[in-house]
Amino acid sequence: MTLSGPDRPGITTAVTAVLARHNGNVLDIGQAVIHSTLSLGLLVELPPGCDAADLRDALQSFADEQGLSLRSENVAPAAYGEWVEAQGRARYIITLLARKITAEQVSQVSAVFAGHGLGIDGITRLSGRLPLGELPPLSKACVEFSVRGPLADPEAFRSDLLELAASLDVDLALQQDNMFRRNRRLVAFDMDSTLIEAEVIDELALEAGVGEQVAEITERAMRGELDFSESFRARVALLQGLPEEALERISARLRITEGAEHLISTLRRLGYRTAILSGGFTYFAHQLQQRLGIDYVYANDLDIVDGRVTGKVTGNIVDGRRKAELLREIAAREGIDLQQVIAVGDGANDLPMLSVAGLGVAFRAKPLVKQRAEQSISTLGLDAILYLLGISDRYQQH
């Protein structure tokens, strides 16, 4: 049975009281209120000898008094048995992220579900209420779909979602609804172009007057002609002689990425551990650690002697392989299962740690990284990660 109409206190109480008088058992129940309009659904088992007609009359009388619409139907035992058997099927969570949710987006996303034989169990808005008219700066909109069914080709489904996300200029995150999704405990971030809106080595190169040379080496590395460590040492060598004060000037102008402060402050309140695993430099990572309250920092030590950069780095370079190793080490130290770990980055050298983590997120990443990462966020800020954890705006402090 389904009741719909104007919401007011006491409707659920009254309806279940009518059912109680007829000794009904509630097998399933769901309720939603959208803009003061109620939709209440119940699946009810009636005992042998129950006067079903009398029950329907009582329910209809109540609905008429309250100005509600009532719809009811009998469910055959065989149909109920099929419903019970379906409870073992995998459930998936698809999170739609955009600046504003449109009917076209929902229509096309739900069409992909139907095309793969998946039914929608529930739809929940996680973002706050948006005003009419012009959107406020950096607005956020998020809807979470819970879908269920036998997914014959998961890779094709994911590919279709990625293709649709690109065409609609939205993000679509696909996760299996398991025990780990809402039970993450550690988040590791890349720094450059992830927590901050810059590549620090490029900023250092500009200060040293070698911006073009460093950019050329970076381009060769992106083409695969140099590995990260080789290209990194070559770029740092060009910084030789740069005065230490340049680091202070760069640090003063670095901008923290949209949503980073809100995300990390929320994670800290929830008891998460956080880490920076960066191929950048500890000088900037430690300043970011103090500002944001990060627990762990691993980055490269820029060698400075007599107030000038020597063009060398001390210790092991934090490359992609090292990031994955460090992620494992921190998780083991904290007693955290890798399925409870989130890793966030934008570059190819972040892919190893993204693949190790239970949830790997490519943030405003290069196309290759977006294709290979499990999840991708490009339309919103870093705090959109909270939506992937199922945390709605109502539970977040801004």
PDB file of N, CA, C and O in Angstrom, residues 314-376:
ATOM      1  N   THR A 314      67.750  15.467  -0.675  1.00  0.00           N
ATOM      2  CA  THR A 314      68.354  14.515   0.247  1.00  0.00           C
ATOM      3  C   THR A 314      67.379  13.367   0.511  1.00  0.00           C
ATOM      4  O   THR A 314      66.169  13.569   0.549  1.00  0.00           O
ATOM      5  N   GLY A 315      67.918  12.172   0.701  1.00  0.00           N
ATOM      6  CA  GLY A 315      67.072  11.022   0.996  1.00  0.00           C
ATOM      7  C   GLY A 315      66.415  10.450  -0.248  1.00  0.00           C
ATOM      8  O   GLY A 315      66.690  10.860  -1.383  1.00  0.00           O
ATOM      9  N   ASN A 316      65.518   9.475  -0.042  1.00  0.00           N
ATOM     10  CA  ASN A 316      64.823   8.816  -1.139  1.00  0.00           C
ATOM     11  C   ASN A 316      63.744   9.719  -1.724  1.00  0.00           C
ATOM     12  O   ASN A 316      63.037  10.418  -0.991  1.00  0.00           O
ATOM     13  N   ILE A 317      63.632   9.691  -3.026  1.00  0.00           N
ATOM     14  CA  ILE A 317      62.597  10.483  -3.693  1.00  0.00           C
ATOM     15  C   ILE A 317      61.244   9.802  -3.512  1.00  0.00           C
ATOM     16  O   ILE A 317      61.110   8.584  -3.657  1.00  0.00           O
ATOM     17  N   VAL A 318      60.242  10.606  -3.182  1.00  0.00           N
ATOM     18  CA  VAL A 318      58.880  10.091  -3.031  1.00  0.00           C
ATOM     19  C   VAL A 318      58.239  10.058  -4.421  1.00  0.00           C
ATOM     20  O   VAL A 318      57.679  11.048  -4.888  1.00  0.00           O
ATOM     21  N   ASP A 319      58.361   8.909  -5.077  1.00  0.00           N
ATOM     22  CA  ASP A 319      57.742   8.724  -6.384  1.00  0.00           C
ATOM     23  C   ASP A 319      56.474   7.889  -6.229  1.00  0.00           C
ATOM     24  O   ASP A 319      56.015   7.638  -5.106  1.00  0.00           O
ATOM     25  N   GLY A 320      55.913   7.442  -7.337  1.00  0.00           N
ATOM     26  CA  GLY A 320      54.671   6.690  -7.263  1.00  0.00           C
ATOM     27  C   GLY A 320      54.791   5.410  -6.456  1.00  0.00           C
ATOM     28  O   GLY A 320      53.920   5.096  -5.641  1.00  0.00           O
ATOM     29  N   ARG A 321      55.861   4.657  -6.686  1.00  0.00           N
ATOM     30  CA  ARG A 321      56.052   3.406  -5.941  1.00  0.00           C
ATOM     31  C   ARG A 321      56.187   3.682  -4.453  1.00  0.00           C
ATOM     32  O   ARG A 321      55.603   2.983  -3.622  1.00  0.00           O
ATOM     33  N   ARG A 322      56.939   4.733  -4.100  1.00  0.00           N
ATOM     34  CA  ARG A 322      57.148   5.069  -2.688  1.00  0.00           C
ATOM     35  C   ARG A 322      55.845   5.529  -2.032  1.00  0.00           C
ATOM     36  O   ARG A 322      55.590   5.222  -0.861  1.00  0.00           O
ATOM     37  N   LYS A 323      55.005   6.237  -2.758  1.00  0.00           N
ATOM     38  CA  LYS A 323      53.720   6.667  -2.203  1.00  0.00           C
ATOM     39  C   LYS A 323      52.878   5.453  -1.795  1.00  0.00           C
ATOM     40  O   LYS A 323      52.264   5.445  -0.720  1.00  0.00           O
ATOM     41  N   ALA A 324      52.837   4.444  -2.657  1.00  0.00           N
ATOM     42  CA  ALA A 324      52.069   3.239  -2.345  1.00  0.00           C
ATOM     43  C   ALA A 324      52.647   2.529  -1.117  1.00  0.00           C
ATOM     44  O   ALA A 324      51.899   2.043  -0.261  1.00  0.00           O
ATOM     45  N   GLU A 325      53.983   2.467  -1.029  1.00  0.00           N
ATOM     46  CA  GLU A 325      54.634   1.852   0.133  1.00  0.00           C
ATOM     47  C   GLU A 325      54.284   2.594   1.416  1.00  0.00           C
ATOM     48  O   GLU A 325      53.962   1.981   2.442  1.00  0.00           O
ATOM     49  N   LEU A 326      54.365   3.920   1.359  1.00  0.00           N
ATOM     50  CA  LEU A 326      54.074   4.728   2.545  1.00  0.00           C
ATOM     51  C   LEU A 326      52.624   4.566   2.974  1.00  0.00           C
ATOM     52  O   LEU A 326      52.328   4.532   4.174  1.00  0.00           O
ATOM     53  N   LEU A 327      51.727   4.477   2.002  1.00  0.00           N
ATOM     54  CA  LEU A 327      50.314   4.303   2.326  1.00  0.00           C
ATOM     55  C   LEU A 327      50.100   2.996   3.090  1.00  0.00           C
ATOM     56  O   LEU A 327      49.382   2.964   4.098  1.00  0.00           O
ATOM     57  N   ARG A 328      50.754   1.947   2.629  1.00  0.00           N
ATOM     58  CA  ARG A 328      50.656   0.660   3.323  1.00  0.00           C
ATOM     59  C   ARG A 328      51.240   0.749   4.736  1.00  0.00           C
ATOM     60  O   ARG A 328      50.673   0.215   5.688  1.00  0.00           O
ATOM     61  N   GLU A 329      52.385   1.435   4.853  1.00  0.00           N
ATOM     62  CA  GLU A 329      53.042   1.549   6.155  1.00  0.00           C
ATOM     63  C   GLU A 329      52.176   2.305   7.163  1.00  0.00           C
ATOM     64  O   GLU A 329      52.037   1.895   8.315  1.00  0.00           O
ATOM     65  N   ILE A 330      51.576   3.406   6.730  1.00  0.00           N
ATOM     66  CA  ILE A 330      50.735   4.198   7.639  1.00  0.00           C
ATOM     67  C   ILE A 330      49.510   3.397   8.056  1.00  0.00           C
ATOM     68  O   ILE A 330      49.131   3.378   9.233  1.00  0.00           O
ATOM     69  N   ALA A 331      48.888   2.723   7.104  1.00  0.00           N
ATOM     70  CA  ALA A 331      47.707   1.916   7.419  1.00  0.00           C
ATOM     71  C   ALA A 331      48.052   0.825   8.423  1.00  0.00           C
ATOM     72  O   ALA A 331      47.309   0.594   9.390  1.00  0.00           O
ATOM     73  N   ALA A 332      49.204   0.167   8.233  1.00  0.00           N
ATOM     74  CA  ALA A 332      49.616  -0.889   9.162  1.00  0.00           C
ATOM     75  C   ALA A 332      49.898  -0.313  10.544  1.00  0.00           C
ATOM     76  O   ALA A 332      49.524  -0.902  11.569  1.00  0.00           O
ATOM     77  N   ARG A 333      50.551   0.842  10.591  1.00  0.00           N
ATOM     78  CA  ARG A 333      50.868   1.485  11.871  1.00  0.00           C
ATOM     79  C   ARG A 333      49.594   1.861  12.631  1.00  0.00           C
ATOM     80  O   ARG A 333      49.532   1.757  13.859  1.00  0.00           O
ATOM     81  N   GLU A 334      48.582   2.292  11.903  1.00  0.00           N
ATOM     82  CA  GLU A 334      47.323   2.708  12.522  1.00  0.00           C
ATOM     83  C   GLU A 334      46.355   1.538  12.734  1.00  0.00           C
ATOM     84  O   GLU A 334      45.284   1.730  13.313  1.00  0.00           O
ATOM     85  N   GLY A 335      46.726   0.355  12.232  1.00  0.00           N
ATOM     86  CA  GLY A 335      45.834  -0.794  12.358  1.00  0.00           C
ATOM     87  C   GLY A 335      44.590  -0.653  11.510  1.00  0.00           C
ATOM     88  O   GLY A 335      43.496  -1.071  11.900  1.00  0.00           O
ATOM     89  N   ILE A 336      44.758  -0.094  10.298  1.00  0.00           N
ATOM     90  CA  ILE A 336      43.633   0.178   9.401  1.00  0.00           C
ATOM     91  C   ILE A 336      43.735  -0.717   8.176  1.00  0.00           C
ATOM     92  O   ILE A 336      44.789  -0.803   7.537  1.00  0.00           O
ATOM     93  N   ASP A 337      42.646  -1.396   7.838  1.00  0.00           N
ATOM     94  CA  ASP A 337      42.594  -2.223   6.639  1.00  0.00           C
ATOM     95  C   ASP A 337      42.680  -1.324   5.406  1.00  0.00           C
ATOM     96  O   ASP A 337      42.103  -0.227   5.380  1.00  0.00           O
ATOM     97  N   LEU A 338      43.390  -1.783   4.365  1.00  0.00           N
ATOM     98  CA  LEU A 338      43.534  -0.966   3.166  1.00  0.00           C
ATOM     99  C   LEU A 338      42.195  -0.653   2.501  1.00  0.00           C
ATOM    100  O   LEU A 338      42.060   0.356   1.804  1.00  0.00           O
ATOM    101  N   GLN A 339      41.184  -1.513   2.728  1.00  0.00           N
ATOM    102  CA  GLN A 339      39.856  -1.214   2.205  1.00  0.00           C
ATOM    103  C   GLN A 339      39.236  -0.004   2.891  1.00  0.00           C
ATOM    104  O   GLN A 339      38.276   0.586   2.385  1.00  0.00           O
ATOM    105  N   GLN A 340      39.785   0.392   4.029  1.00  0.00           N
ATOM    106  CA  GLN A 340      39.279   1.556   4.766  1.00  0.00           C
ATOM    107  C   GLN A 340      40.079   2.821   4.458  1.00  0.00           C
ATOM    108  O   GLN A 340      39.935   3.828   5.138  1.00  0.00           O
ATOM    109  N   VAL A 341      40.916   2.750   3.425  1.00  0.00           N
ATOM    110  CA  VAL A 341      41.796   3.860   3.073  1.00  0.00           C
ATOM    111  C   VAL A 341      41.289   4.552   1.812  1.00  0.00           C
ATOM    112  O   VAL A 341      40.852   3.906   0.862  1.00  0.00           O
ATOM    113  N   ILE A 342      41.365   5.884   1.809  1.00  0.00           N
ATOM    114  CA  ILE A 342      41.073   6.700   0.632  1.00  0.00           C
ATOM    115  C   ILE A 342      42.369   7.367   0.196  1.00  0.00           C
ATOM    116  O   ILE A 342      43.112   7.891   1.036  1.00  0.00           O
ATOM    117  N   ALA A 343      42.660   7.339  -1.100  1.00  0.00           N
ATOM    118  CA  ALA A 343      43.815   8.053  -1.647  1.00  0.00           C
ATOM    119  C   ALA A 343      43.327   9.022  -2.712  1.00  0.00           C
ATOM    120  O   ALA A 343      42.453   8.672  -3.518  1.00  0.00           O
ATOM    121  N   VAL A 344      43.905  10.227  -2.722  1.00  0.00           N
ATOM    122  CA  VAL A 344      43.444  11.285  -3.631  1.00  0.00           C
ATOM    123  C   VAL A 344      44.650  11.899  -4.328  1.00  0.00           C
ATOM    124  O   VAL A 344      45.618  12.299  -3.665  1.00  0.00           O
ATOM    125  N   GLY A 345      44.613  11.977  -5.652  1.00  0.00           N
ATOM    126  CA  GLY A 345      45.713  12.580  -6.387  1.00  0.00           C
ATOM    127  C   GLY A 345      45.305  12.913  -7.797  1.00  0.00           C
ATOM    128  O   GLY A 345      44.205  12.569  -8.250  1.00  0.00           O
ATOM    129  N   ASP A 346      46.229  13.579  -8.532  1.00  0.00           N
ATOM    130  CA  ASP A 346      45.882  14.034  -9.880  1.00  0.00           C
ATOM    131  C   ASP A 346      46.813  13.528 -10.964  1.00  0.00           C
ATOM    132  O   ASP A 346      46.486  13.613 -12.146  1.00  0.00           O
ATOM    133  N   GLY A 347      47.998  13.015 -10.597  1.00  0.00           N
ATOM    134  CA  GLY A 347      48.993  12.674 -11.604  1.00  0.00           C
ATOM    135  C   GLY A 347      49.241  11.190 -11.755  1.00  0.00           C
ATOM    136  O   GLY A 347      48.791  10.373 -10.946  1.00  0.00           O
ATOM    137  N   ALA A 348      49.993  10.846 -12.804  1.00  0.00           N
ATOM    138  CA  ALA A 348      50.314   9.442 -13.060  1.00  0.00           C
ATOM    139  C   ALA A 348      51.079   8.819 -11.908  1.00  0.00           C
ATOM    140  O   ALA A 348      50.929   7.622 -11.629  1.00  0.00           O
ATOM    141  N   ASN A 349      51.910   9.613 -11.225  1.00  0.00           N
ATOM    142  CA  ASN A 349      52.668   9.057 -10.098  1.00  0.00           C
ATOM    143  C   ASN A 349      51.794   8.825  -8.869  1.00  0.00           C
ATOM    144  O   ASN A 349      52.266   8.297  -7.864  1.00  0.00           O
ATOM    145  N   ASP A 350      50.504   9.196  -8.944  1.00  0.00           N
ATOM    146  CA  ASP A 350      49.567   8.902  -7.858  1.00  0.00           C
ATOM    147  C   ASP A 350      48.816   7.589  -8.079  1.00  0.00           C
ATOM    148  O   ASP A 350      48.203   7.056  -7.157  1.00  0.00           O
ATOM    149  N   LEU A 351      48.868   7.068  -9.304  1.00  0.00           N
ATOM    150  CA  LEU A 351      48.093   5.867  -9.618  1.00  0.00           C
ATOM    151  C   LEU A 351      48.433   4.666  -8.734  1.00  0.00           C
ATOM    152  O   LEU A 351      47.519   3.934  -8.329  1.00  0.00           O
ATOM    153  N   PRO A 352      49.719   4.420  -8.397  1.00  0.00           N
ATOM    154  CA  PRO A 352      49.990   3.276  -7.516  1.00  0.00           C
ATOM    155  C   PRO A 352      49.263   3.356  -6.185  1.00  0.00           C
ATOM    156  O   PRO A 352      48.707   2.363  -5.711  1.00  0.00           O
ATOM    157  N   MET A 353      49.246   4.549  -5.546  1.00  0.00           N
ATOM    158  CA  MET A 353      48.563   4.626  -4.251  1.00  0.00           C
ATOM    159  C   MET A 353      47.046   4.631  -4.431  1.00  0.00           C
ATOM    160  O   MET A 353      46.308   4.142  -3.572  1.00  0.00           O
ATOM    161  N   LEU A 354      46.551   5.149  -5.560  1.00  0.00           N
ATOM    162  CA  LEU A 354      45.106   5.103  -5.809  1.00  0.00           C
ATOM    163  C   LEU A 354      44.632   3.664  -5.971  1.00  0.00           C
ATOM    164  O   LEU A 354      43.520   3.318  -5.563  1.00  0.00           O
ATOM    165  N   SER A 355      45.479   2.827  -6.571  1.00  0.00           N
ATOM    166  CA  SER A 355      45.088   1.427  -6.788  1.00  0.00           C
ATOM    167  C   SER A 355      45.201   0.601  -5.514  1.00  0.00           C
ATOM    168  O   SER A 355      44.474  -0.381  -5.345  1.00  0.00           O
ATOM    169  N   VAL A 356      46.087   1.000  -4.606  1.00  0.00           N
ATOM    170  CA  VAL A 356      46.255   0.282  -3.334  1.00  0.00           C
ATOM    171  C   VAL A 356      45.090   0.564  -2.387  1.00  0.00           C
ATOM    172  O   VAL A 356      44.632  -0.316  -1.656  1.00  0.00           O
ATOM    173  N   ALA A 357      44.581   1.786  -2.396  1.00  0.00           N
ATOM    174  CA  ALA A 357      43.542   2.203  -1.450  1.00  0.00           C
ATOM    175  C   ALA A 357      42.199   1.565  -1.785  1.00  0.00           C
ATOM    176  O   ALA A 357      41.901   1.251  -2.946  1.00  0.00           O
ATOM    177  N   GLY A 358      41.386   1.386  -0.757  1.00  0.00           N
ATOM    178  CA  GLY A 358      40.036   0.874  -0.964  1.00  0.00           C
ATOM    179  C   GLY A 358      39.208   1.791  -1.842  1.00  0.00           C
ATOM    180  O   GLY A 358      38.352   1.341  -2.602  1.00  0.00           O
ATOM    181  N   LEU A 359      39.456   3.106  -1.742  1.00  0.00           N
ATOM    182  CA  LEU A 359      38.781   4.101  -2.579  1.00  0.00           C
ATOM    183  C   LEU A 359      39.833   5.045  -3.134  1.00  0.00           C
ATOM    184  O   LEU A 359      40.419   5.836  -2.393  1.00  0.00           O
ATOM    185  N   GLY A 360      40.094   4.947  -4.430  1.00  0.00           N
ATOM    186  CA  GLY A 360      41.051   5.832  -5.085  1.00  0.00           C
ATOM    187  C   GLY A 360      40.320   6.890  -5.877  1.00  0.00           C
ATOM    188  O   GLY A 360      39.453   6.574  -6.697  1.00  0.00           O
ATOM    189  N   VAL A 361      40.656   8.160  -5.633  1.00  0.00           N
ATOM    190  CA  VAL A 361      39.940   9.277  -6.261  1.00  0.00           C
ATOM    191  C   VAL A 361      40.915  10.121  -7.076  1.00  0.00           C
ATOM    192  O   VAL A 361      41.866  10.690  -6.521  1.00  0.00           O
ATOM    193  N   ALA A 362      40.692  10.206  -8.370  1.00  0.00           N
ATOM    194  CA  ALA A 362      41.447  11.112  -9.233  1.00  0.00           C
ATOM    195  C   ALA A 362      40.772  12.475  -9.163  1.00  0.00           C
ATOM    196  O   ALA A 362      39.617  12.617  -9.552  1.00  0.00           O
ATOM    197  N   PHE A 363      41.505  13.479  -8.659  1.00  0.00           N
ATOM    198  CA  PHE A 363      40.905  14.802  -8.456  1.00  0.00           C
ATOM    199  C   PHE A 363      41.415  15.783  -9.500  1.00  0.00           C
ATOM    200  O   PHE A 363      42.613  16.059  -9.573  1.00  0.00           O
ATOM    201  N   ARG A 364      40.493  16.297 -10.325  1.00  0.00           N
ATOM    202  CA  ARG A 364      40.824  17.241 -11.395  1.00  0.00           C
ATOM    203  C   ARG A 364      42.075  16.758 -12.119  1.00  0.00           C
ATOM    204  O   ARG A 364      43.043  17.515 -12.319  1.00  0.00           O
ATOM    205  N   ALA A 365      42.030  15.504 -12.513  1.00  0.00           N
ATOM    206  CA  ALA A 365      43.218  14.801 -12.979  1.00  0.00           C
ATOM    207  C   ALA A 365      43.366  14.842 -14.495  1.00  0.00           C
ATOM    208  O   ALA A 365      42.451  15.216 -15.233  1.00  0.00           O
ATOM    209  N   LYS A 366      44.553  14.412 -14.936  1.00  0.00           N
ATOM    210  CA  LYS A 366      44.815  14.260 -16.354  1.00  0.00           C
ATOM    211  C   LYS A 366      43.939  13.128 -16.902  1.00  0.00           C
ATOM    212  O   LYS A 366      43.562  12.224 -16.177  1.00  0.00           O
ATOM    213  N   PRO A 367      43.601  13.178 -18.214  1.00  0.00           N
ATOM    214  CA  PRO A 367      42.692  12.169 -18.793  1.00  0.00           C
ATOM    215  C   PRO A 367      43.112  10.727 -18.519  1.00  0.00           C
ATOM    216  O   PRO A 367      42.267   9.880 -18.201  1.00  0.00           O
ATOM    217  N   LEU A 368      44.401  10.418 -18.647  1.00  0.00           N
ATOM    218  CA  LEU A 368      44.862   9.056 -18.418  1.00  0.00           C
ATOM    219  C   LEU A 368      44.577   8.605 -16.991  1.00  0.00           C
ATOM    220  O   LEU A 368      44.139   7.472 -16.748  1.00  0.00           O
ATOM    221  N   VAL A 369      44.801   9.503 -16.043  1.00  0.00           N
ATOM    222  CA  VAL A 369      44.581   9.177 -14.636  1.00  0.00           C
ATOM    223  C   VAL A 369      43.095   8.984 -14.368  1.00  0.00           C
ATOM    224  O   VAL A 369      42.684   8.064 -13.641  1.00  0.00           O
ATOM    225  N   LYS A 370      42.249   9.823 -14.951  1.00  0.00           N
ATOM    226  CA  LYS A 370      40.798   9.693 -14.768  1.00  0.00           C
ATOM    227  C   LYS A 370      40.312   8.344 -15.278  1.00  0.00           C
ATOM    228  O   LYS A 370      39.441   7.716 -14.672  1.00  0.00           O
ATOM    229  N   GLN A 371      40.862   7.898 -16.400  1.00  0.00           N
ATOM    230  CA  GLN A 371      40.423   6.633 -16.979  1.00  0.00           C
ATOM    231  C   GLN A 371      40.831   5.442 -16.118  1.00  0.00           C
ATOM    232  O   GLN A 371      40.099   4.460 -16.018  1.00  0.00           O
ATOM    233  N   ARG A 372      42.001   5.536 -15.487  1.00  0.00           N
ATOM    234  CA  ARG A 372      42.533   4.389 -14.762  1.00  0.00           C
ATOM    235  C   ARG A 372      42.156   4.374 -13.288  1.00  0.00           C
ATOM    236  O   ARG A 372      42.252   3.338 -12.629  1.00  0.00           O
ATOM    237  N   ALA A 373      41.746   5.514 -12.749  1.00  0.00           N
ATOM    238  CA  ALA A 373      41.381   5.572 -11.327  1.00  0.00           C
ATOM    239  C   ALA A 373      39.974   5.022 -11.124  1.00  0.00           C
ATOM    240  O   ALA A 373      39.138   5.039 -12.036  1.00  0.00           O
ATOM    241  N   GLU A 374      39.722   4.556  -9.918  1.00  0.00           N
ATOM    242  CA  GLU A 374      38.410   3.995  -9.602  1.00  0.00           C
ATOM    243  C   GLU A 374      37.330   5.069  -9.636  1.00  0.00           C
ATOM    244  O   GLU A 374      36.235   4.855 -10.150  1.00  0.00           O
ATOM    245  N   GLN A 375      37.635   6.244  -9.080  1.00  0.00           N
ATOM    246  CA  GLN A 375      36.677   7.346  -9.028  1.00  0.00           C
ATOM    247  C   GLN A 375      37.341   8.612  -9.544  1.00  0.00           C
ATOM    248  O   GLN A 375      38.569   8.736  -9.509  1.00  0.00           O
ATOM    249  N   SER A 376      36.525   9.559  -9.945  1.00  0.00           N
ATOM    250  CA  SER A 376      37.059  10.817 -10.452  1.00  0.00           C
ATOM    251  C   SER A 376      36.141  11.964 -10.040  1.00  0.00           C
ATOM    252  O   SER A 376      34.921  11.849 -10.126  1.00  0.00           O
TER     253      SER A 376
END
